[in-house]
Short mmCIF file of C-alpha atoms in Angstrom, two decimals:
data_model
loop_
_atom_site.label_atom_id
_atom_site.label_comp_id
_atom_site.label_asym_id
_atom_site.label_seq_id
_atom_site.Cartn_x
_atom_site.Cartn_y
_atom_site.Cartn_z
CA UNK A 1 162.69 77.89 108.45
CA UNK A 2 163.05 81.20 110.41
CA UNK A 3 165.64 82.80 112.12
CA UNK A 4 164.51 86.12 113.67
CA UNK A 5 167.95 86.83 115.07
CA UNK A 6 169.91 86.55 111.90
CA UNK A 7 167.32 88.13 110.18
CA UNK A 8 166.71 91.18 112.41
CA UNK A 9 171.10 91.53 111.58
CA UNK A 10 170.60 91.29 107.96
CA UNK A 11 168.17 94.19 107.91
CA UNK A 12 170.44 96.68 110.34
CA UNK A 13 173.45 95.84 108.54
CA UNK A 14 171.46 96.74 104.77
CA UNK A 15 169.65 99.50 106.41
CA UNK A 16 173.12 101.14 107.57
CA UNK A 17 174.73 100.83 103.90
CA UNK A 18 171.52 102.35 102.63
CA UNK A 19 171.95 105.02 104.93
CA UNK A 20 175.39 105.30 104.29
CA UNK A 21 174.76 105.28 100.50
CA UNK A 22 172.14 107.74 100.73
CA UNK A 23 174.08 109.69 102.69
CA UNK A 24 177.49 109.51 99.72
CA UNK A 25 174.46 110.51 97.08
CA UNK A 26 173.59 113.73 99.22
CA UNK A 27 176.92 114.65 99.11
CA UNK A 28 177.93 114.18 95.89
CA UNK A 29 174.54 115.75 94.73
CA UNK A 30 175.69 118.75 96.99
CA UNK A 31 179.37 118.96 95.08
CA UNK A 32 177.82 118.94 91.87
CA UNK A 33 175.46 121.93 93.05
CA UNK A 34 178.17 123.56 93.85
CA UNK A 35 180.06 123.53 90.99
CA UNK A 36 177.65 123.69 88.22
CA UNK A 37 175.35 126.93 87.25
CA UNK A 38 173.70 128.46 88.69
CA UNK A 39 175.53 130.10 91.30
CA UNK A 40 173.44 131.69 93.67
CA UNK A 41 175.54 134.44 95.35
CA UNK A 42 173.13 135.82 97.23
CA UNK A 43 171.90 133.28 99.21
CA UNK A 44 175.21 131.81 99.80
CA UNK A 45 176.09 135.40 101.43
CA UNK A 46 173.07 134.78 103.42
CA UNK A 47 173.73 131.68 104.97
CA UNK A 48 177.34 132.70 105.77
CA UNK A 49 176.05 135.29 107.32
CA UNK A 50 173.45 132.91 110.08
CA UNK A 51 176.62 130.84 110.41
CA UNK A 52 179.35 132.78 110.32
CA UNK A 53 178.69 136.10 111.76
CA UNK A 54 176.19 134.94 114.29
CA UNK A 55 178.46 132.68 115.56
CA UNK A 56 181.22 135.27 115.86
CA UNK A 57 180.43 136.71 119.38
CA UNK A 58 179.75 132.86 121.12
CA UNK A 59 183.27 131.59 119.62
CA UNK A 60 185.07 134.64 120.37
CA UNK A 61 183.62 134.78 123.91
CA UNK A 62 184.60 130.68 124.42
CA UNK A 63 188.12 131.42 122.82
CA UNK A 64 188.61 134.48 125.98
CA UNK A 65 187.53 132.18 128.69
CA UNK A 66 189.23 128.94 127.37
CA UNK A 67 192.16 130.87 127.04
CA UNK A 68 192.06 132.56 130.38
CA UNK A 69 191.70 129.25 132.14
CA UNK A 70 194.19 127.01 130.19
CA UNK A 71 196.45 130.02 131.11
CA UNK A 72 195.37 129.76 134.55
CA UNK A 73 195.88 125.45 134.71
CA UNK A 74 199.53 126.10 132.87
CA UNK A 75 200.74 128.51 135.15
CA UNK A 76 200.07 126.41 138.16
CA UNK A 77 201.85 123.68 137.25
CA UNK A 78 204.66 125.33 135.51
CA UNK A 79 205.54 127.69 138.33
CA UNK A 80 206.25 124.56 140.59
CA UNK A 81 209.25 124.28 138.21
CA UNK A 82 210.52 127.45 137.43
CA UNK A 83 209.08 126.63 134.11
CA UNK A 84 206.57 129.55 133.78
CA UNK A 85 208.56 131.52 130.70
CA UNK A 86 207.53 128.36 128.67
CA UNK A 87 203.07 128.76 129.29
CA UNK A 88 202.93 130.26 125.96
CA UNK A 89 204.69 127.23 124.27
CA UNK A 90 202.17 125.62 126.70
CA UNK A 91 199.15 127.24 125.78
CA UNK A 92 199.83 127.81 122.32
CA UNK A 93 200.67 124.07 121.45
CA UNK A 94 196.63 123.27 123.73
CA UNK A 95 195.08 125.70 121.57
CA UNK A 96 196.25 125.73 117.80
CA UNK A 97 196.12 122.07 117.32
CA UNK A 98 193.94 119.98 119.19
CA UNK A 99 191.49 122.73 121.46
CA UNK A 100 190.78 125.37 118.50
CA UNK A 101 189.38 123.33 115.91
CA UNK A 102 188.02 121.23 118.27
CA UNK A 103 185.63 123.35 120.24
CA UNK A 104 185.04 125.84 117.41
CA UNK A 105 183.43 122.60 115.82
CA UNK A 106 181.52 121.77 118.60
CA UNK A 107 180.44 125.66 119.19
CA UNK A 108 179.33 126.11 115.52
CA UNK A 109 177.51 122.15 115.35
CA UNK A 110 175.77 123.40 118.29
CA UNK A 111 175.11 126.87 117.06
CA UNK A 112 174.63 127.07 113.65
CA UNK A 113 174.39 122.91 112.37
CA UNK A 114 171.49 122.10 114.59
CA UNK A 115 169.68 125.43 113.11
CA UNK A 116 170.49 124.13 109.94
CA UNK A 117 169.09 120.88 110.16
CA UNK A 118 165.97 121.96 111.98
CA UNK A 119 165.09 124.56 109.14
CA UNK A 120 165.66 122.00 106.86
CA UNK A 121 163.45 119.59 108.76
CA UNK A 122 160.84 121.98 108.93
CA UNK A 123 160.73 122.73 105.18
CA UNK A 124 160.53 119.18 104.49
CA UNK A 125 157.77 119.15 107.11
CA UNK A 126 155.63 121.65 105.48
CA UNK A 127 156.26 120.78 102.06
CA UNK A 128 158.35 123.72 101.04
CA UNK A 129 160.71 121.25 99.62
CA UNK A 130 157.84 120.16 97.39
CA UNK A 131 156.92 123.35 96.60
CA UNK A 132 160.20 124.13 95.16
CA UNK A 133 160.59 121.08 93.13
CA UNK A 134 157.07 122.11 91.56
CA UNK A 135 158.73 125.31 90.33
CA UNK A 136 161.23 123.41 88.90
CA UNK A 137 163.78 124.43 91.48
CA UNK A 138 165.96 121.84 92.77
CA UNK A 139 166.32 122.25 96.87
CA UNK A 140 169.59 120.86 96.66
CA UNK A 141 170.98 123.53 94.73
CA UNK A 142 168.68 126.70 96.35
CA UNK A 143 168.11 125.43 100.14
CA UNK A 144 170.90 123.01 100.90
CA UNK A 145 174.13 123.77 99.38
CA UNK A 146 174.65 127.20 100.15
CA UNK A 147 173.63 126.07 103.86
CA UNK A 148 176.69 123.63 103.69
CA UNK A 149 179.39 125.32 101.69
CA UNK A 150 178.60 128.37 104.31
CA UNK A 151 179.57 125.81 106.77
CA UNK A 152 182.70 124.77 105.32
CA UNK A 153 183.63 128.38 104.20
CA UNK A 154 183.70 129.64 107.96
CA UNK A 155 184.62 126.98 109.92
CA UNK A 156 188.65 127.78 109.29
CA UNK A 157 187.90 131.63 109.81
CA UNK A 158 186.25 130.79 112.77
CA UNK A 159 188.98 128.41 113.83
CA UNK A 160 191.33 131.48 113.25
CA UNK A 161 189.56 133.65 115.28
CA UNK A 162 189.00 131.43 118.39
CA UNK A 163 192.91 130.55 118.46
CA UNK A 164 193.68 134.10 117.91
CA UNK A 165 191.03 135.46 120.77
CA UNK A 166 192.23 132.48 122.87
CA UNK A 167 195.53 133.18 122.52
CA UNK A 168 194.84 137.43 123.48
CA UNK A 169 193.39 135.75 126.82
CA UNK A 170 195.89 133.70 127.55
CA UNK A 171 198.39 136.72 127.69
CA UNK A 172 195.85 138.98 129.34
CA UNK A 173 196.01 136.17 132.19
CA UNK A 174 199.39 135.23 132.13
CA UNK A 175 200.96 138.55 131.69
CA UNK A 176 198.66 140.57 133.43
CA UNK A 177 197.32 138.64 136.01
CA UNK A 178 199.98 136.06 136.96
CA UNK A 179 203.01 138.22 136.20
CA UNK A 180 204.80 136.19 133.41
CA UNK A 181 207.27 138.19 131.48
CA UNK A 182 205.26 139.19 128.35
CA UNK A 183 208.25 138.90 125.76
CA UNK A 184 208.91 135.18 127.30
CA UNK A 185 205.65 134.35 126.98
CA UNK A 186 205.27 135.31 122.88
CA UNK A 187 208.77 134.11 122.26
CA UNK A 188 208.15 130.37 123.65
CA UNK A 189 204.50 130.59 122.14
CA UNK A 190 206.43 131.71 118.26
CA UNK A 191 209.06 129.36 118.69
CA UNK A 192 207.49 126.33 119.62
CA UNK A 193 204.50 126.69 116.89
CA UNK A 194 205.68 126.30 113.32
CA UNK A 195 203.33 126.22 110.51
CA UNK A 196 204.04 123.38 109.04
CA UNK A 197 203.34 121.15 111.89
CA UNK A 198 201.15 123.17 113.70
CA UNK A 199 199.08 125.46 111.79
CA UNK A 200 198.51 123.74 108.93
CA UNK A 201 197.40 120.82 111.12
CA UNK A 202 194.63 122.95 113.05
CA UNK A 203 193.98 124.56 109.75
CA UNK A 204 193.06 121.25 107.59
CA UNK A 205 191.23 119.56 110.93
CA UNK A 206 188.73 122.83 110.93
CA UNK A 207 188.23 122.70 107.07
CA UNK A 208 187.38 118.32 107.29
CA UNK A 209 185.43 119.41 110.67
CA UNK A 210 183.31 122.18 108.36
CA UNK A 211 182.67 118.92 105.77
CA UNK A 212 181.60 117.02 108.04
CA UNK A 213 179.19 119.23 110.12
CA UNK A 214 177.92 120.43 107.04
CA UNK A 215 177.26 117.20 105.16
CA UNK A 216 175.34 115.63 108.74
CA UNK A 217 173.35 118.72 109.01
CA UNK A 218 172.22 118.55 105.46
CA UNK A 219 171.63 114.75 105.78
CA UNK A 220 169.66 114.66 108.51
CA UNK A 221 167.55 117.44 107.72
CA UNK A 222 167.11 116.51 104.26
CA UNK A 223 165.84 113.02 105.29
CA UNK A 224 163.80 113.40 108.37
CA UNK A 225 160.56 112.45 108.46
CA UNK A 226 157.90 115.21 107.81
CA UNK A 227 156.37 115.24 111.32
CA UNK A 228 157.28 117.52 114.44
CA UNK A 229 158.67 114.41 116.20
CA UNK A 230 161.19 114.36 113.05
CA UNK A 231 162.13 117.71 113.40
CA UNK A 232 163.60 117.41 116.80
CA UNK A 233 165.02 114.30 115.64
CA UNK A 234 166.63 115.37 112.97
CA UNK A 235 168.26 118.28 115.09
CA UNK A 236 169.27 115.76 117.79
CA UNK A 237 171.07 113.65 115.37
CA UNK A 238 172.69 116.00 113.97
CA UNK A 239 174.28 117.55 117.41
CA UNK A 240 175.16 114.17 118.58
CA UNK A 241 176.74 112.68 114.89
CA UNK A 242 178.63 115.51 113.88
CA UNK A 243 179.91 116.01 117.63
CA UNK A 244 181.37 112.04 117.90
CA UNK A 245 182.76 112.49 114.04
CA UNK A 246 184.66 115.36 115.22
CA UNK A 247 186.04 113.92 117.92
CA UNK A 248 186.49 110.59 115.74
CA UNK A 249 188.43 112.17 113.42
CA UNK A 250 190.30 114.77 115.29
CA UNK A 251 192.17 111.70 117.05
CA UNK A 252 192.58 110.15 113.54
CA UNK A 253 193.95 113.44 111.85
CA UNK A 254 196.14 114.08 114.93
CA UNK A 255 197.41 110.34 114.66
CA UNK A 256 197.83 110.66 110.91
CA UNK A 257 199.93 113.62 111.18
CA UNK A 258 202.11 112.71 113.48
CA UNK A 259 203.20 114.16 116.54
CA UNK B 1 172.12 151.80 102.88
CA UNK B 2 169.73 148.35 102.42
CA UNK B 3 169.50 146.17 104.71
CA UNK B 4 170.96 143.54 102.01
CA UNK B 5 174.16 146.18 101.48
CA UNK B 6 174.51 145.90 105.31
CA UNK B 7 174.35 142.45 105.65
CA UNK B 8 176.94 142.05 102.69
CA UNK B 9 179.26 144.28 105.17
CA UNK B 10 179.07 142.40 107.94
CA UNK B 11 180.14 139.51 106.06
CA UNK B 12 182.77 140.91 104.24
CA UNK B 13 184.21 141.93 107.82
CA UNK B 14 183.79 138.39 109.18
CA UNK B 15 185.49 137.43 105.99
CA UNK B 16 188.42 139.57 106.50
CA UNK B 17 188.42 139.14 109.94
CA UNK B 18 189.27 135.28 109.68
CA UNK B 19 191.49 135.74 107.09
CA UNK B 20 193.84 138.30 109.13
CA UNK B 21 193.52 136.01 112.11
CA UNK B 22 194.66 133.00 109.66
CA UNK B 23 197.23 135.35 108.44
CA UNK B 24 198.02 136.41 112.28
CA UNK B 25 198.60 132.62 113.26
CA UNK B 26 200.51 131.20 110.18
CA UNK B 27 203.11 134.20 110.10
CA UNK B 28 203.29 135.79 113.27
CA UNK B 29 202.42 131.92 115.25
CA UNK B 30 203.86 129.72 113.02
CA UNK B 31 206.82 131.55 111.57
CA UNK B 32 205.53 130.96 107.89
CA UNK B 33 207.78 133.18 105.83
CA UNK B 34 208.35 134.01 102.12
CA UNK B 35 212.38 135.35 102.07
CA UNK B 36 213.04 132.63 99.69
CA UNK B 37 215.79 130.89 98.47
CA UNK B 38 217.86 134.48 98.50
CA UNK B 39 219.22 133.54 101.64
CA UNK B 40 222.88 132.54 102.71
CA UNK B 41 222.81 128.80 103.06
CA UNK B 42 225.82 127.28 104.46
CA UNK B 43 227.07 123.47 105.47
CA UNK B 44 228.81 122.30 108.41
CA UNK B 45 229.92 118.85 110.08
CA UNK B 46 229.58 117.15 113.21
CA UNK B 47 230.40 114.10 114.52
CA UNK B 48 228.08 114.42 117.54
CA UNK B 49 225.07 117.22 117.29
CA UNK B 50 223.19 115.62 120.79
CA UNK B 51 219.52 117.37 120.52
CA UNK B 52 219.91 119.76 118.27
CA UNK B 53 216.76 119.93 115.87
CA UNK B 54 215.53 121.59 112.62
CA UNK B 55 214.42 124.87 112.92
CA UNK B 56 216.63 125.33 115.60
CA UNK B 57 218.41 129.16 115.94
CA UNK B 58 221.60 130.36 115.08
CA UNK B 59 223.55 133.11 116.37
CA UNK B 60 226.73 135.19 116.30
CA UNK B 61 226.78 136.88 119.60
CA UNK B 62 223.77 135.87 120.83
CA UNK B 63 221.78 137.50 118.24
CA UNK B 64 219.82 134.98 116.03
CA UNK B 65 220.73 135.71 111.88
CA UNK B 66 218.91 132.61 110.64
CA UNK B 67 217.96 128.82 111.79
CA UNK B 68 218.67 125.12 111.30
CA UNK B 69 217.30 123.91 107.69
CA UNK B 70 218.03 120.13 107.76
CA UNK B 71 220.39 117.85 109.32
CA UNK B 72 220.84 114.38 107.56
CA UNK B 73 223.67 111.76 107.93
CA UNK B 74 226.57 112.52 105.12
CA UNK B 75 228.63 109.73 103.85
CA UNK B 76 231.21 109.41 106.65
CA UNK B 77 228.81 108.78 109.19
CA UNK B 78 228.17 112.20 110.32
CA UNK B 79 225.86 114.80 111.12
CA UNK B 80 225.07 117.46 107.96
CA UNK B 81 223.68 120.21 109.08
CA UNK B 82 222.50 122.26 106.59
CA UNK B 83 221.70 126.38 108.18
CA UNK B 84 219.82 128.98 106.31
CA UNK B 85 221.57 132.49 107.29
CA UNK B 86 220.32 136.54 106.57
CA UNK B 87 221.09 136.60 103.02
CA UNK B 88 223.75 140.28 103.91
CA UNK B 89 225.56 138.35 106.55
CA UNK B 90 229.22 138.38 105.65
CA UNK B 91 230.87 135.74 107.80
CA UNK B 92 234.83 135.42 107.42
CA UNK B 93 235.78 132.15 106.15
CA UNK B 94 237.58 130.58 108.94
CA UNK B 95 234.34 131.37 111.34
CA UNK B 96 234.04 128.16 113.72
CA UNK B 97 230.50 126.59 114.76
CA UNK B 98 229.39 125.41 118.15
CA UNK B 99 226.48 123.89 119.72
CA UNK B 100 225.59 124.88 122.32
CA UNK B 101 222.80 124.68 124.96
CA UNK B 102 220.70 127.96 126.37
CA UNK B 103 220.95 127.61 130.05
CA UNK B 104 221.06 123.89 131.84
CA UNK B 105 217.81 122.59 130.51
CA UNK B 106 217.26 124.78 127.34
CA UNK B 107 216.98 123.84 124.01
CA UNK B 108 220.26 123.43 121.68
CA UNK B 109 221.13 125.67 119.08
CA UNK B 110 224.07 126.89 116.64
CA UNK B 111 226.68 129.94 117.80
CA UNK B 112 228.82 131.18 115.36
CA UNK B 113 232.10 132.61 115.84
CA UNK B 114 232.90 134.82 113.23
CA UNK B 115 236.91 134.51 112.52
CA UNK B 116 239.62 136.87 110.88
CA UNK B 117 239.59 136.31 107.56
CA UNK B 118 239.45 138.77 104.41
CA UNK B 119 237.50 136.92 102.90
CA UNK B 120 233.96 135.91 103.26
CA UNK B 121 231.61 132.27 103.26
CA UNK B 122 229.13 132.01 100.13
CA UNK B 123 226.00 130.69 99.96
CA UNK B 124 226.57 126.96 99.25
CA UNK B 125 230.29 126.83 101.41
CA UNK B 126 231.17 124.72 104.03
CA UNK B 127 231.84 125.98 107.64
CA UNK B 128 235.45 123.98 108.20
CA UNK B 129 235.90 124.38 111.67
CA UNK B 130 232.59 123.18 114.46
CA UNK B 131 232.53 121.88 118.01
CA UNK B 132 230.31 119.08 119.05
CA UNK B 133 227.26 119.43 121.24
CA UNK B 134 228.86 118.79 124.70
CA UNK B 135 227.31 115.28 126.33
CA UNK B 136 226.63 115.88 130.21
CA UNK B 137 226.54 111.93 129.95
CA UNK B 138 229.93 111.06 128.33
CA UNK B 139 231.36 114.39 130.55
CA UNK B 140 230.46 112.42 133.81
CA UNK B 141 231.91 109.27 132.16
CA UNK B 142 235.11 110.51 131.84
CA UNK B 143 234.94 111.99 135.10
CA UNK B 144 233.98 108.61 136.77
CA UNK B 145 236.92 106.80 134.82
CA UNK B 146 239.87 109.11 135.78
CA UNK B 147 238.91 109.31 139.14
CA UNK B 148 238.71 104.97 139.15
CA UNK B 149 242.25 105.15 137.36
CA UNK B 150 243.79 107.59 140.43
#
């Protein structure tokens, strides 16, 4: 008896757990790396370095112009009310909690994740991978958990400096530009942000955001399959995963913490 | 200097960097602060506090000298407010408490008005006398009513 249908199901739905499982085992293999000798400080500065510090300049230049504009949309609206002493509340609410961690994700899964994946790709590719594991030295532990603790270590200072660069051209626009009263515009932006609700919240959604980029990165690279075609795959995937899981879970962690 | 030596720079600024920006938006942003529990913490009771919210100001003459730190229902049936003062204030202890709004649509907040007392409130008193949040609604009510009754 045969049943194609039913039988084409049954191997998507084991080959999704498999991938799901393999996926858990890559992570927990990259935890243990991380926590157990040795601890390779050097190329942990390294990799902080390619994700961090190049991806200073591109998230610093987004945070001006995302800034500028949202200052830009607010004051439009507001000044149709006589509301305009309230854009920093505005602003500042747009920015700390749902628009920093947000696009800094998506800047440094662009950025940095897809390079990540695609060297990893590449080594698997040309058997560097296997080279390593010849010497004894497990690629886990030298290639690809430095590459995703770096990503988990900067996403919150780069969250940090987007809001904080966002929120500089914000005022420059408002303040400068549009002619809001600068000490009305920092005392509704202060007094409608507490940490607490706010903060915290845009702090703990770029840490989970810095998990997950760096766990899909690592996945997909790790796995792909050693052929050019799966090096551009495995970069694709991981732009387009780790971008929906951000958003996925930015909605959840927003709905979680309550509004 | 190696290049290594350099590179370690350069991170160490980026490390810094996002740490005084984190620093930048939890105190200066989000109003974290570390005074502790040395500050004057004083109770008061309403029987109507409208909008008024945690974290909310309060001020003697305008000036702020602390903010709301809870508000919960007491067993009467009304509002406890619970403030958290500057732990030097010395408030006489007949001062009265009103809330009050900041302009027509503003938010609500807490004005104290220090009394004449000798003596002054501890941390832990009660603030005996307070005036209700005043209800636009129930002030139109009453309006509407007498002017039926004439």
């Amino acid at each position: 008896m045969k049943a194609p249908a039913i039988e084409s199901v049954g191997a998507r739905s084991t080959l999704a757990v498999m991938k799901l499982g393999t996926f858990a085992v890559l992570g927990g293999r990259i935890v243990r790396a991380a926590v157990m000798r040795p601890y390779r400080v050097r190329r942990q500065l390294d990799e902080i370095f390619d994700a961090g510090v190049r991806s200073l300049v591109i998230v610093c230049l987004s945070g001006a112009t995302v800034g500028a504009s949202l200052s830009l949309l607010g004051y439009g609206t507001l000044s149709r009310f006589g509301a305009e002493g309230f854009l920093g509340a505005l602003v500042g609410h747009a920015l700390v909690r749902e628009l920093g961690p947000v696009l800094t994700g998506l800047l440094v899964t662009g950025r940095a994740a897809s390079a990540m994946a695609a060297e990893i790709a590449s080594m698997v590719q040309t058997e560097q991978l296997d080279g390593l594991r010849m010497m004894s030295i497990d690629p886990i532990d030298y290639v690809v958990t430095p590459k995703a603790l770096a990503m988990i270590f900067v996403m919150p200072l780069l969250y940090a400096l987007f809001v904080a660069v966002a929120l500089y051209g914000a005022f420059a626009v408002g303040v400068d530009l549009l002619g809001v009263d600068g000490g009305q515009f920092l005392t509704s932006l202060e007094n409608a942000l507490d940490f607490g609700d706010h903060v915290l919240q845009g702090l703990v959604k770029s840490l989970v955001f810095g998990v997950l980029v760096g766990l899909v990165a690592a996945y997909r690279g790790y796995t792909s399959e050693p052929t050019s075609v799966g090096v551009s795959a495995a970069t694709t995937g991981t732009v387009v995963t780790a971008s929906v899981c951000i958003l996925i879970f930015n909605y959840i962690i927003t709905a979680l913490w309550g509004v | 200097m190696s290049s290594s030596a350099v590179r370690d720079l350069v991170v160490g600024l980026f490390v810094v960097a996002g740490l005084a920006a984190i620093g930048y938006l939890s105190v200066q942003v989000g109003g974290l602060n570390y005074k502790g529990e040395g500050g004057l913490v004083l109770v008061a009771h309403f029987d109507d506090i409208g909008g008024l919210t945690g974290r909310a100001p309060v001020s003697v003459a305008g000036v702020t000298v602390g903010q709301v730190k809870a508000i919960q229902l007491d067993d009467l049936l009304r509002a406890e407010v619970t403030l958290d003062l500057d732990p030097g204030l010395e408030l006489p202890t007949d001062t009265s408490v009103a809330i009050r709004t900041a302009g027509i649509l503003g938010d609500q907040f807490l004005a104290l008005e220090p009394g004449a007392e000798e003596e002054f409130l501890r941390s832990g008193d009660e603030i005996a006398y307070t005036e209700d949040a005043l209800s636009l609604e129930r002030l139109i009510g009453k309006f509407v009513n007498n002017a039926g009754l004439e």
